């Protein structure tokens, strides 16, 4: 793998990366990473109810969602955001676009990847994207896929928190303190005008995870005073030199 510090987020819809890992993106950009975000769809059909109620057309909805995501990416200092425009509800990725995503994984050579929970009965686009992320990671590691290209190493895949956590079988094993970049995440959240009802919800999630960070970093006997945090579930064993 390259010595360059990189990360890749694979987001089913154009707003998912904001709610679920916006803090991780902003923090790692600050730490010198180049974070690339791949949005597989704009979430135009299933996650834009406010815009449909306003009488917008499909093209208008997609255009608005794209602009919101671009503004949010700018607030988070995203290195690169790419829109695959594959449609949603349902999200379906054909062979050519799957290979395009593999190409992106190999081009980025991420030190770690972020995507959705493995199970989400409320939104099958999300768990489809999780499965797809594992598949393209596998293909990008294969020496026989487009021989001669630089193959992928073994980046961790972190699954970010789903909307209704308890229903998803999602269990965090990593808490990331995002307090120092919270203002950036909140600014990105407020770019998503089409889903205003989620602004305070995900602020509350960050506050709750901040509490979990404090408790798990030492609690009342000396835990770090994190105010906001994000939780993640790692898929693969982690190899580390120190804890």
Short mmCIF file of C-alpha atoms in Angstrom, two decimals:
data_model
loop_
_atom_site.label_atom_id
_atom_site.label_comp_id
_atom_site.label_asym_id
_atom_site.label_seq_id
_atom_site.Cartn_x
_atom_site.Cartn_y
_atom_site.Cartn_z
CA UNK A 1 0.00 0.00 0.00
CA UNK A 2 1.04 3.59 -0.60
CA UNK A 3 2.59 5.67 2.17
CA UNK A 4 0.02 8.35 1.43
CA UNK A 5 -2.74 8.47 4.03
CA UNK A 6 -6.09 7.95 2.38
CA UNK A 7 -9.59 6.79 3.25
CA UNK A 8 -12.68 5.90 1.25
CA UNK A 9 -16.34 6.27 2.18
CA UNK A 10 -18.94 4.34 0.18
CA UNK A 11 -22.30 6.00 0.78
CA UNK A 12 -25.56 4.59 -0.56
CA UNK A 13 -27.24 7.98 -0.76
CA UNK A 14 -25.94 11.52 -1.00
CA UNK A 15 -26.55 12.41 2.65
CA UNK A 16 -25.50 9.19 4.40
CA UNK A 17 -21.85 10.15 4.71
CA UNK A 18 -22.83 13.37 6.48
CA UNK A 19 -24.97 11.87 9.25
CA UNK A 20 -22.94 8.76 9.87
CA UNK A 21 -19.26 9.61 9.46
CA UNK A 22 -18.97 13.34 8.80
CA UNK A 23 -16.91 13.73 11.95
CA UNK A 24 -14.51 10.96 10.95
CA UNK A 25 -14.09 12.59 7.54
CA UNK A 26 -13.35 16.06 8.90
CA UNK A 27 -11.04 14.73 11.62
CA UNK A 28 -8.98 12.58 9.26
CA UNK A 29 -8.70 15.38 6.73
CA UNK A 30 -7.29 17.45 9.60
CA UNK A 31 -4.87 14.61 10.38
CA UNK A 32 -3.50 14.74 6.83
CA UNK A 33 -5.63 12.10 5.14
CA UNK A 34 -7.16 12.50 1.70
CA UNK A 35 -10.73 11.27 2.19
CA UNK A 36 -12.69 10.30 -0.91
CA UNK A 37 -16.47 9.91 -0.79
CA UNK A 38 -18.36 7.80 -3.33
CA UNK A 39 -22.12 8.47 -3.39
CA UNK A 40 -23.84 5.66 -5.25
CA UNK A 41 -27.11 7.58 -5.58
CA UNK A 42 -28.56 10.97 -4.71
CA UNK A 43 -31.29 9.40 -2.60
CA UNK A 44 -33.68 11.16 -4.92
CA UNK A 45 -36.62 8.77 -4.66
CA UNK A 46 -36.55 7.48 -1.12
CA UNK A 47 -34.83 10.16 0.95
CA UNK A 48 -36.17 13.40 -0.48
CA UNK A 49 -39.79 13.47 0.68
CA UNK A 50 -39.70 17.19 1.46
CA UNK A 51 -38.68 18.03 -2.09
CA UNK A 52 -41.36 15.80 -3.64
CA UNK A 53 -43.98 17.40 -1.42
CA UNK A 54 -42.87 20.76 -2.82
CA UNK A 55 -43.68 19.52 -6.33
CA UNK A 56 -40.11 19.17 -7.62
CA UNK A 57 -39.35 17.02 -10.67
CA UNK A 58 -36.93 14.10 -10.59
CA UNK A 59 -34.19 16.12 -12.26
CA UNK A 60 -34.75 19.00 -9.83
CA UNK A 61 -34.59 16.69 -6.84
CA UNK A 62 -31.34 15.13 -8.04
CA UNK A 63 -29.81 18.52 -8.73
CA UNK A 64 -30.75 19.83 -5.28
CA UNK A 65 -29.46 16.70 -3.56
CA UNK A 66 -26.18 16.89 -5.45
CA UNK A 67 -25.67 20.53 -4.48
CA UNK A 68 -26.46 19.77 -0.83
CA UNK A 69 -23.92 16.93 -0.81
CA UNK A 70 -21.28 19.10 -2.49
CA UNK A 71 -21.80 21.84 0.08
CA UNK A 72 -21.61 19.31 2.92
CA UNK A 73 -18.43 17.83 1.46
CA UNK A 74 -16.91 21.31 1.33
CA UNK A 75 -17.82 21.89 4.99
CA UNK A 76 -16.04 18.64 5.90
CA UNK A 77 -13.04 19.45 3.68
CA UNK A 78 -13.57 16.26 1.67
CA UNK A 79 -10.66 15.60 -0.69
CA UNK A 80 -12.86 14.25 -3.49
CA UNK A 81 -16.55 13.41 -3.84
CA UNK A 82 -17.81 11.29 -6.72
CA UNK A 83 -21.43 10.70 -7.72
CA UNK A 84 -22.31 7.43 -9.43
CA UNK A 85 -25.98 8.40 -9.98
CA UNK A 86 -27.24 4.79 -9.92
CA UNK A 87 -30.74 5.49 -8.57
CA UNK A 88 -32.23 4.43 -5.28
CA UNK A 89 -35.18 2.55 -3.82
CA UNK A 90 -33.93 0.23 -5.11
CA UNK A 91 -30.22 0.83 -5.54
CA UNK A 92 -28.89 -1.56 -8.19
CA UNK A 93 -25.25 -1.66 -9.30
CA UNK A 94 -24.54 -3.39 -12.61
CA UNK A 95 -21.26 -5.06 -13.55
CA UNK A 96 -19.74 -2.03 -15.26
CA UNK A 97 -20.42 0.27 -12.33
CA UNK A 98 -19.16 -2.34 -9.90
CA UNK A 99 -15.89 -2.44 -11.81
CA UNK A 100 -15.84 1.37 -11.82
CA UNK A 101 -16.05 1.24 -8.02
CA UNK A 102 -13.24 -1.34 -7.92
CA UNK A 103 -11.17 1.04 -10.04
CA UNK A 104 -11.84 3.80 -7.52
CA UNK A 105 -10.80 1.58 -4.59
CA UNK A 106 -7.53 0.76 -6.33
CA UNK A 107 -6.93 4.39 -7.28
CA UNK A 108 -7.49 5.63 -3.72
CA UNK A 109 -5.62 2.74 -2.02
CA UNK A 110 -7.44 3.53 1.25
CA UNK A 111 -5.86 2.89 4.61
CA UNK A 112 -9.41 2.28 5.81
CA UNK A 113 -12.92 2.23 4.35
CA UNK A 114 -16.29 3.28 5.78
CA UNK A 115 -19.73 2.07 4.78
CA UNK A 116 -23.12 0.89 6.06
CA UNK A 117 -24.21 -1.75 8.55
CA UNK A 118 -24.53 -5.32 7.32
CA UNK A 119 -28.25 -5.48 8.14
CA UNK A 120 -30.91 -2.81 7.69
CA UNK A 121 -34.47 -4.04 7.10
CA UNK A 122 -35.71 -0.44 7.00
CA UNK A 123 -33.48 0.42 4.05
CA UNK A 124 -32.17 -2.40 1.91
CA UNK A 125 -30.09 0.07 -0.12
CA UNK A 126 -27.89 0.40 2.95
CA UNK A 127 -27.17 -3.28 3.50
CA UNK A 128 -26.77 -3.76 -0.26
CA UNK A 129 -24.05 -1.10 -0.15
CA UNK A 130 -22.37 -2.83 2.78
CA UNK A 131 -22.24 -6.10 0.86
CA UNK A 132 -21.04 -4.26 -2.25
CA UNK A 133 -18.25 -2.59 -0.27
CA UNK A 134 -16.96 -5.97 0.86
CA UNK A 135 -17.19 -7.32 -2.69
CA UNK A 136 -15.28 -4.49 -4.36
CA UNK A 137 -12.67 -4.63 -1.60
CA UNK A 138 -12.20 -8.33 -2.35
CA UNK A 139 -11.95 -7.79 -6.12
CA UNK A 140 -9.49 -4.92 -5.67
CA UNK A 141 -7.24 -7.31 -3.69
CA UNK A 142 -7.18 -9.93 -6.46
CA UNK A 143 -3.89 -10.12 -8.34
CA UNK A 144 -5.71 -11.65 -11.31
CA UNK A 145 -8.08 -8.69 -11.69
CA UNK A 146 -6.55 -6.40 -14.31
CA UNK A 147 -3.02 -7.78 -13.83
CA UNK A 148 -0.35 -5.13 -13.70
CA UNK A 149 -2.40 -2.67 -11.65
CA UNK A 150 -1.49 -1.95 -8.04
CA UNK A 151 -3.58 -4.31 -5.92
CA UNK A 152 -5.27 -3.29 -2.70
CA UNK A 153 -3.81 -4.27 0.66
CA UNK A 154 -6.11 -5.09 3.57
CA UNK A 155 -7.84 -1.90 4.71
CA UNK A 156 -10.21 -2.14 7.62
CA UNK A 157 -13.87 -1.69 6.75
CA UNK A 158 -15.70 0.24 9.43
CA UNK A 159 -19.48 0.05 9.44
CA UNK A 160 -21.03 3.30 10.53
CA UNK A 161 -24.03 3.60 12.79
CA UNK A 162 -27.45 2.91 11.22
CA UNK A 163 -30.50 5.04 11.92
CA UNK A 164 -32.32 2.57 14.18
CA UNK A 165 -29.34 0.98 15.82
CA UNK A 166 -30.99 -1.63 18.00
CA UNK A 167 -32.88 -3.15 15.06
CA UNK A 168 -29.77 -3.71 12.95
CA UNK A 169 -27.60 -6.01 15.01
CA UNK A 170 -24.93 -3.30 14.85
CA UNK A 171 -22.53 -3.25 17.79
CA UNK A 172 -19.83 -0.56 17.96
CA UNK A 173 -16.32 -1.56 18.93
CA UNK A 174 -14.70 1.79 18.11
CA UNK A 175 -15.61 5.26 19.38
CA UNK A 176 -14.01 8.26 17.71
CA UNK A 177 -13.84 11.62 19.47
CA UNK A 178 -15.04 14.23 16.95
CA UNK A 179 -15.39 17.13 19.38
CA UNK A 180 -12.71 19.26 17.71
CA UNK A 181 -14.46 19.01 14.32
CA UNK A 182 -18.05 19.03 15.56
CA UNK A 183 -18.71 22.50 14.18
CA UNK A 184 -17.76 21.24 10.73
CA UNK A 185 -20.06 18.25 11.02
CA UNK A 186 -22.96 20.36 12.22
CA UNK A 187 -22.35 22.77 9.33
CA UNK A 188 -22.43 19.81 6.93
CA UNK A 189 -25.62 18.52 8.54
CA UNK A 190 -27.26 21.88 8.00
CA UNK A 191 -26.42 21.68 4.28
CA UNK A 192 -28.93 18.83 3.98
CA UNK A 193 -32.04 21.00 3.72
CA UNK A 194 -34.13 18.18 2.31
CA UNK A 195 -33.86 16.21 5.56
CA UNK A 196 -34.18 18.89 8.20
CA UNK A 197 -35.89 16.42 10.54
CA UNK A 198 -32.58 14.58 10.99
CA UNK A 199 -30.47 17.53 12.11
CA UNK A 200 -31.18 17.29 15.81
CA UNK A 201 -31.47 13.50 15.73
CA UNK A 202 -27.86 13.10 14.62
CA UNK A 203 -26.71 15.80 17.00
CA UNK A 204 -28.21 13.72 19.80
CA UNK A 205 -26.50 10.59 18.46
CA UNK A 206 -23.13 12.38 18.56
CA UNK A 207 -23.76 13.56 22.11
CA UNK A 208 -24.71 10.04 23.24
CA UNK A 209 -21.63 8.54 21.62
CA UNK A 210 -19.57 11.26 23.29
CA UNK A 211 -20.82 9.92 26.61
CA UNK A 212 -19.84 6.40 25.58
CA UNK A 213 -16.39 7.64 24.60
CA UNK A 214 -15.94 9.25 28.03
CA UNK A 215 -17.03 6.11 29.85
CA UNK A 216 -14.84 3.80 27.77
CA UNK A 217 -11.77 6.03 27.92
CA UNK A 218 -11.68 6.04 31.71
CA UNK A 219 -14.99 7.34 32.97
CA UNK A 220 -14.98 9.26 36.22
CA UNK A 221 -11.46 8.09 36.99
CA UNK A 222 -9.93 10.06 34.15
CA UNK A 223 -11.74 9.62 30.85
CA UNK A 224 -11.16 12.10 28.05
CA UNK A 225 -13.84 14.80 28.12
CA UNK A 226 -15.23 14.15 24.65
CA UNK A 227 -18.47 15.99 24.00
CA UNK A 228 -19.22 14.47 20.60
CA UNK A 229 -18.22 11.13 19.10
CA UNK A 230 -19.08 8.64 16.37
CA UNK A 231 -19.31 4.88 16.75
CA UNK A 232 -18.12 2.26 14.26
CA UNK A 233 -18.11 -1.52 13.97
CA UNK A 234 -14.98 -3.08 12.50
CA UNK A 235 -15.38 -6.05 10.17
CA UNK A 236 -11.86 -7.48 10.26
CA UNK A 237 -9.39 -8.10 13.09
CA UNK A 238 -7.16 -5.10 13.67
CA UNK A 239 -3.38 -5.48 13.76
CA UNK A 240 -1.79 -2.86 15.98
CA UNK A 241 1.54 -2.09 17.65
CA UNK A 242 -0.10 -0.51 20.69
CA UNK A 243 -3.62 -0.11 22.07
#
